[in-house]
Amino acid sequence: HNSKGLEPEGNFRPIPMHYAMSGAMGAGRSNEGSTIDSIGLMFRERSLSDAGVRNFDMCGIIPVVGDSMAELIMDGDVVLIDYTQKKPKHGHVFAVRIGTDVCIKYLSRAGSVIEVRSHNPDAAHMQPLKEGDDFEIIGRILWRAGFL
């Protein structure tokens, strides 16, 4: 017996897990030599589209460490990144490479600089990013999963 509510609807898409890369919620975490692992998670295409994903092949999942984004994203969670969404916007969370470290932070544009902010008010303050700094916005965080 299978209830109508439990039947899968629509097409599902595998999103690759990038185990060798991780995003730090703090000062950052080095990701030199990161690779893509073939194991991934399945997402409903409609859910991805509703979240703003336009190219399913330009998404990935990474584990995160640290507590600077707690209670929003917790140490040990995994996050879904859309690598095409790179424009800082107030209230949106991004993966950003600063030097060789990858951080998970709120990013917003403030004039000619990009403000970098943690969710956890006890986290260390980070300096704004400006043109000429060694940084790259990797993509927008759209989803997180972790244990209760």
PDB file of C-alpha atoms in Angstrom:
ATOM      1  CA  HIS A   1       0.000   0.000   0.000  1.00  0.00           C
ATOM      2  CA  ASN A   2       1.472   3.309  -1.054  1.00  0.00           C
ATOM      3  CA  SER A   3      -0.137   6.628  -0.218  1.00  0.00           C
ATOM      4  CA  LYS A   4      -0.364   9.180  -3.029  1.00  0.00           C
ATOM      5  CA  GLY A   5       1.590  11.655  -0.856  1.00  0.00           C
ATOM      6  CA  LEU A   6       4.617   9.356  -0.703  1.00  0.00           C
ATOM      7  CA  GLU A   7       4.973   8.704  -4.416  1.00  0.00           C
ATOM      8  CA  PRO A   8       7.866  10.539  -6.079  1.00  0.00           C
ATOM      9  CA  GLU A   9       6.777  13.381  -8.323  1.00  0.00           C
ATOM     10  CA  GLY A  10       8.854  14.841 -11.116  1.00  0.00           C
ATOM     11  CA  ASN A  11      12.393  14.170 -12.172  1.00  0.00           C
ATOM     12  CA  PHE A  12      15.265  13.843  -9.743  1.00  0.00           C
ATOM     13  CA  ARG A  13      18.787  15.121 -10.332  1.00  0.00           C
ATOM     14  CA  PRO A  14      22.001  13.937  -8.631  1.00  0.00           C
ATOM     15  CA  ILE A  15      24.144  16.759  -7.256  1.00  0.00           C
ATOM     16  CA  PRO A  16      27.807  15.761  -6.724  1.00  0.00           C
ATOM     17  CA  MET A  17      29.417  15.812  -3.295  1.00  0.00           C
ATOM     18  CA  HIS A  18      32.752  17.620  -3.117  1.00  0.00           C
ATOM     19  CA  TYR A  19      34.248  15.784  -0.153  1.00  0.00           C
ATOM     20  CA  ALA A  20      37.742  17.163  -0.712  1.00  0.00           C
ATOM     21  CA  MET A  21      36.443  20.739  -0.404  1.00  0.00           C
ATOM     22  CA  SER A  22      34.913  22.130   2.739  1.00  0.00           C
ATOM     23  CA  GLY A  23      33.654  25.516   3.743  1.00  0.00           C
ATOM     24  CA  ALA A  24      34.719  26.900   7.066  1.00  0.00           C
ATOM     25  CA  MET A  25      32.424  28.928   9.196  1.00  0.00           C
ATOM     26  CA  GLY A  26      35.104  30.974  10.867  1.00  0.00           C
ATOM     27  CA  ALA A  27      38.397  32.265   9.519  1.00  0.00           C
ATOM     28  CA  GLY A  28      38.371  29.859   6.568  1.00  0.00           C
ATOM     29  CA  ARG A  29      39.678  26.479   5.521  1.00  0.00           C
ATOM     30  CA  SER A  30      42.270  25.666   2.854  1.00  0.00           C
ATOM     31  CA  ASN A  31      40.932  23.677  -0.101  1.00  0.00           C
ATOM     32  CA  GLU A  32      43.982  23.306  -2.311  1.00  0.00           C
ATOM     33  CA  GLY A  33      43.675  20.237  -4.530  1.00  0.00           C
ATOM     34  CA  SER A  34      39.905  19.823  -4.045  1.00  0.00           C
ATOM     35  CA  THR A  35      38.243  17.164  -6.182  1.00  0.00           C
ATOM     36  CA  ILE A  36      34.726  16.136  -7.097  1.00  0.00           C
ATOM     37  CA  ASP A  37      33.480  12.868  -5.663  1.00  0.00           C
ATOM     38  CA  SER A  38      30.993  10.940  -7.777  1.00  0.00           C
ATOM     39  CA  ILE A  39      28.708  10.233  -4.816  1.00  0.00           C
ATOM     40  CA  GLY A  40      25.967  12.800  -4.460  1.00  0.00           C
ATOM     41  CA  LEU A  41      22.499  13.558  -3.184  1.00  0.00           C
ATOM     42  CA  MET A  42      19.293  13.478  -5.176  1.00  0.00           C
ATOM     43  CA  PHE A  43      17.158  16.597  -5.487  1.00  0.00           C
ATOM     44  CA  ARG A  44      13.840  17.108  -7.207  1.00  0.00           C
ATOM     45  CA  GLU A  45      14.441  19.250 -10.314  1.00  0.00           C
ATOM     46  CA  ARG A  46      11.405  21.376  -9.501  1.00  0.00           C
ATOM     47  CA  SER A  47      12.759  22.115  -6.002  1.00  0.00           C
ATOM     48  CA  LEU A  48      16.090  23.184  -7.475  1.00  0.00           C
ATOM     49  CA  SER A  49      14.339  25.401 -10.037  1.00  0.00           C
ATOM     50  CA  ASP A  50      12.137  26.936  -7.323  1.00  0.00           C
ATOM     51  CA  ALA A  51      15.348  27.792  -5.406  1.00  0.00           C
ATOM     52  CA  GLY A  52      16.660  29.700  -8.430  1.00  0.00           C
ATOM     53  CA  VAL A  53      18.884  27.033 -10.006  1.00  0.00           C
ATOM     54  CA  ARG A  54      19.021  27.438 -13.784  1.00  0.00           C
ATOM     55  CA  ASN A  55      21.824  24.954 -14.550  1.00  0.00           C
ATOM     56  CA  PHE A  56      21.688  21.744 -12.496  1.00  0.00           C
ATOM     57  CA  ASP A  57      25.222  20.819 -13.593  1.00  0.00           C
ATOM     58  CA  MET A  58      26.587  23.957 -11.919  1.00  0.00           C
ATOM     59  CA  CYS A  59      25.709  22.864  -8.377  1.00  0.00           C
ATOM     60  CA  GLY A  60      27.618  20.932  -5.762  1.00  0.00           C
ATOM     61  CA  ILE A  61      27.468  19.885  -2.132  1.00  0.00           C
ATOM     62  CA  ILE A  62      30.237  20.446   0.405  1.00  0.00           C
ATOM     63  CA  PRO A  63      30.601  19.681   4.117  1.00  0.00           C
ATOM     64  CA  VAL A  64      31.094  22.611   6.486  1.00  0.00           C
ATOM     65  CA  VAL A  65      33.059  23.021   9.703  1.00  0.00           C
ATOM     66  CA  GLY A  66      32.999  25.671  12.413  1.00  0.00           C
ATOM     67  CA  ASP A  67      30.411  27.701  14.284  1.00  0.00           C
ATOM     68  CA  SER A  68      30.436  31.234  12.843  1.00  0.00           C
ATOM     69  CA  MET A  69      27.141  30.603  11.001  1.00  0.00           C
ATOM     70  CA  ALA A  70      25.420  28.831  13.953  1.00  0.00           C
ATOM     71  CA  GLU A  71      22.372  28.564  14.456  1.00  0.00           C
ATOM     72  CA  LEU A  72      21.679  28.866  10.724  1.00  0.00           C
ATOM     73  CA  ILE A  73      24.324  26.366   9.530  1.00  0.00           C
ATOM     74  CA  MET A  74      25.946  24.051  12.043  1.00  0.00           C
ATOM     75  CA  ASP A  75      29.347  22.382  12.285  1.00  0.00           C
ATOM     76  CA  GLY A  76      29.158  19.100  10.328  1.00  0.00           C
ATOM     77  CA  ASP A  77      26.256  20.137   8.072  1.00  0.00           C
ATOM     78  CA  VAL A  78      26.422  19.865   4.299  1.00  0.00           C
ATOM     79  CA  VAL A  79      25.377  22.704   1.988  1.00  0.00           C
ATOM     80  CA  LEU A  80      24.224  22.946  -1.623  1.00  0.00           C
ATOM     81  CA  ILE A  81      26.045  25.594  -3.670  1.00  0.00           C
ATOM     82  CA  ASP A  82      24.831  27.098  -6.948  1.00  0.00           C
ATOM     83  CA  TYR A  83      28.114  28.062  -8.634  1.00  0.00           C
ATOM     84  CA  THR A  84      26.348  30.427 -11.066  1.00  0.00           C
ATOM     85  CA  GLN A  85      24.916  32.739  -8.381  1.00  0.00           C
ATOM     86  CA  LYS A  86      27.832  34.992  -7.443  1.00  0.00           C
ATOM     87  CA  LYS A  87      26.303  38.430  -6.978  1.00  0.00           C
ATOM     88  CA  PRO A  88      26.395  39.481  -3.296  1.00  0.00           C
ATOM     89  CA  LYS A  89      22.971  40.255  -1.903  1.00  0.00           C
ATOM     90  CA  HIS A  90      21.939  41.208   1.622  1.00  0.00           C
ATOM     91  CA  GLY A  91      20.543  38.220   3.509  1.00  0.00           C
ATOM     92  CA  HIS A  92      22.043  35.604   1.171  1.00  0.00           C
ATOM     93  CA  VAL A  93      24.763  33.162   2.213  1.00  0.00           C
ATOM     94  CA  PHE A  94      27.726  32.395  -0.045  1.00  0.00           C
ATOM     95  CA  ALA A  95      30.828  30.258  -0.239  1.00  0.00           C
ATOM     96  CA  VAL A  96      33.753  32.606  -0.802  1.00  0.00           C
ATOM     97  CA  ARG A  97      37.445  31.861  -1.288  1.00  0.00           C
ATOM     98  CA  ILE A  98      39.691  34.326   0.498  1.00  0.00           C
ATOM     99  CA  GLY A  99      43.315  33.494  -0.302  1.00  0.00           C
ATOM    100  CA  THR A 100      43.377  29.678  -0.154  1.00  0.00           C
ATOM    101  CA  ASP A 101      40.603  29.463   2.448  1.00  0.00           C
ATOM    102  CA  VAL A 102      36.923  28.855   1.714  1.00  0.00           C
ATOM    103  CA  CYS A 103      34.426  30.511   4.062  1.00  0.00           C
ATOM    104  CA  ILE A 104      30.648  30.327   4.377  1.00  0.00           C
ATOM    105  CA  LYS A 105      29.346  33.850   5.067  1.00  0.00           C
ATOM    106  CA  TYR A 106      26.685  36.424   4.385  1.00  0.00           C
ATOM    107  CA  LEU A 107      27.932  38.700   1.604  1.00  0.00           C
ATOM    108  CA  SER A 108      26.453  42.054   0.651  1.00  0.00           C
ATOM    109  CA  ARG A 109      27.719  44.903  -1.500  1.00  0.00           C
ATOM    110  CA  ALA A 110      28.303  48.228   0.244  1.00  0.00           C
ATOM    111  CA  GLY A 111      29.524  50.721  -2.320  1.00  0.00           C
ATOM    112  CA  SER A 112      32.867  49.523  -3.674  1.00  0.00           C
ATOM    113  CA  VAL A 113      33.380  46.816  -1.020  1.00  0.00           C
ATOM    114  CA  ILE A 114      31.748  43.514  -0.142  1.00  0.00           C
ATOM    115  CA  GLU A 115      30.732  43.167   3.490  1.00  0.00           C
ATOM    116  CA  VAL A 116      31.471  39.738   5.020  1.00  0.00           C
ATOM    117  CA  ARG A 117      29.304  38.767   8.000  1.00  0.00           C
ATOM    118  CA  SER A 118      28.737  35.724  10.169  1.00  0.00           C
ATOM    119  CA  HIS A 119      25.359  34.620  11.530  1.00  0.00           C
ATOM    120  CA  ASN A 120      26.763  33.929  15.000  1.00  0.00           C
ATOM    121  CA  PRO A 121      27.139  37.274  16.832  1.00  0.00           C
ATOM    122  CA  ASP A 122      30.069  35.835  18.844  1.00  0.00           C
ATOM    123  CA  ALA A 123      32.112  35.066  15.711  1.00  0.00           C
ATOM    124  CA  ALA A 124      35.176  37.139  14.860  1.00  0.00           C
ATOM    125  CA  HIS A 125      34.569  40.131  12.595  1.00  0.00           C
ATOM    126  CA  MET A 126      36.003  39.904   9.060  1.00  0.00           C
ATOM    127  CA  GLN A 127      37.305  42.829   7.034  1.00  0.00           C
ATOM    128  CA  PRO A 128      35.314  43.894   3.954  1.00  0.00           C
ATOM    129  CA  LEU A 129      36.594  42.617   0.596  1.00  0.00           C
ATOM    130  CA  LYS A 130      37.671  45.140  -1.992  1.00  0.00           C
ATOM    131  CA  GLU A 131      38.909  45.138  -5.570  1.00  0.00           C
ATOM    132  CA  GLY A 132      42.465  43.806  -5.690  1.00  0.00           C
ATOM    133  CA  ASP A 133      41.989  41.472  -2.700  1.00  0.00           C
ATOM    134  CA  ASP A 134      42.641  37.779  -3.359  1.00  0.00           C
ATOM    135  CA  PHE A 135      39.074  36.447  -3.232  1.00  0.00           C
ATOM    136  CA  GLU A 136      36.462  34.723  -5.385  1.00  0.00           C
ATOM    137  CA  ILE A 137      32.773  34.259  -4.724  1.00  0.00           C
ATOM    138  CA  ILE A 138      32.315  30.537  -5.349  1.00  0.00           C
ATOM    139  CA  GLY A 139      28.518  30.515  -5.276  1.00  0.00           C
ATOM    140  CA  ARG A 140      25.353  30.963  -3.270  1.00  0.00           C
ATOM    141  CA  ILE A 141      24.343  28.515  -0.550  1.00  0.00           C
ATOM    142  CA  LEU A 142      20.759  27.404  -1.253  1.00  0.00           C
ATOM    143  CA  TRP A 143      20.212  24.484   1.119  1.00  0.00           C
ATOM    144  CA  ARG A 144      21.670  22.850   4.213  1.00  0.00           C
ATOM    145  CA  ALA A 145      21.260  19.519   5.925  1.00  0.00           C
ATOM    146  CA  GLY A 146      22.409  18.306   9.297  1.00  0.00           C
ATOM    147  CA  PHE A 147      21.436  16.315  12.336  1.00  0.00           C
ATOM    148  CA  LEU A 148      19.039  17.676  14.931  1.00  0.00           C
TER     149      LEU A 148
END
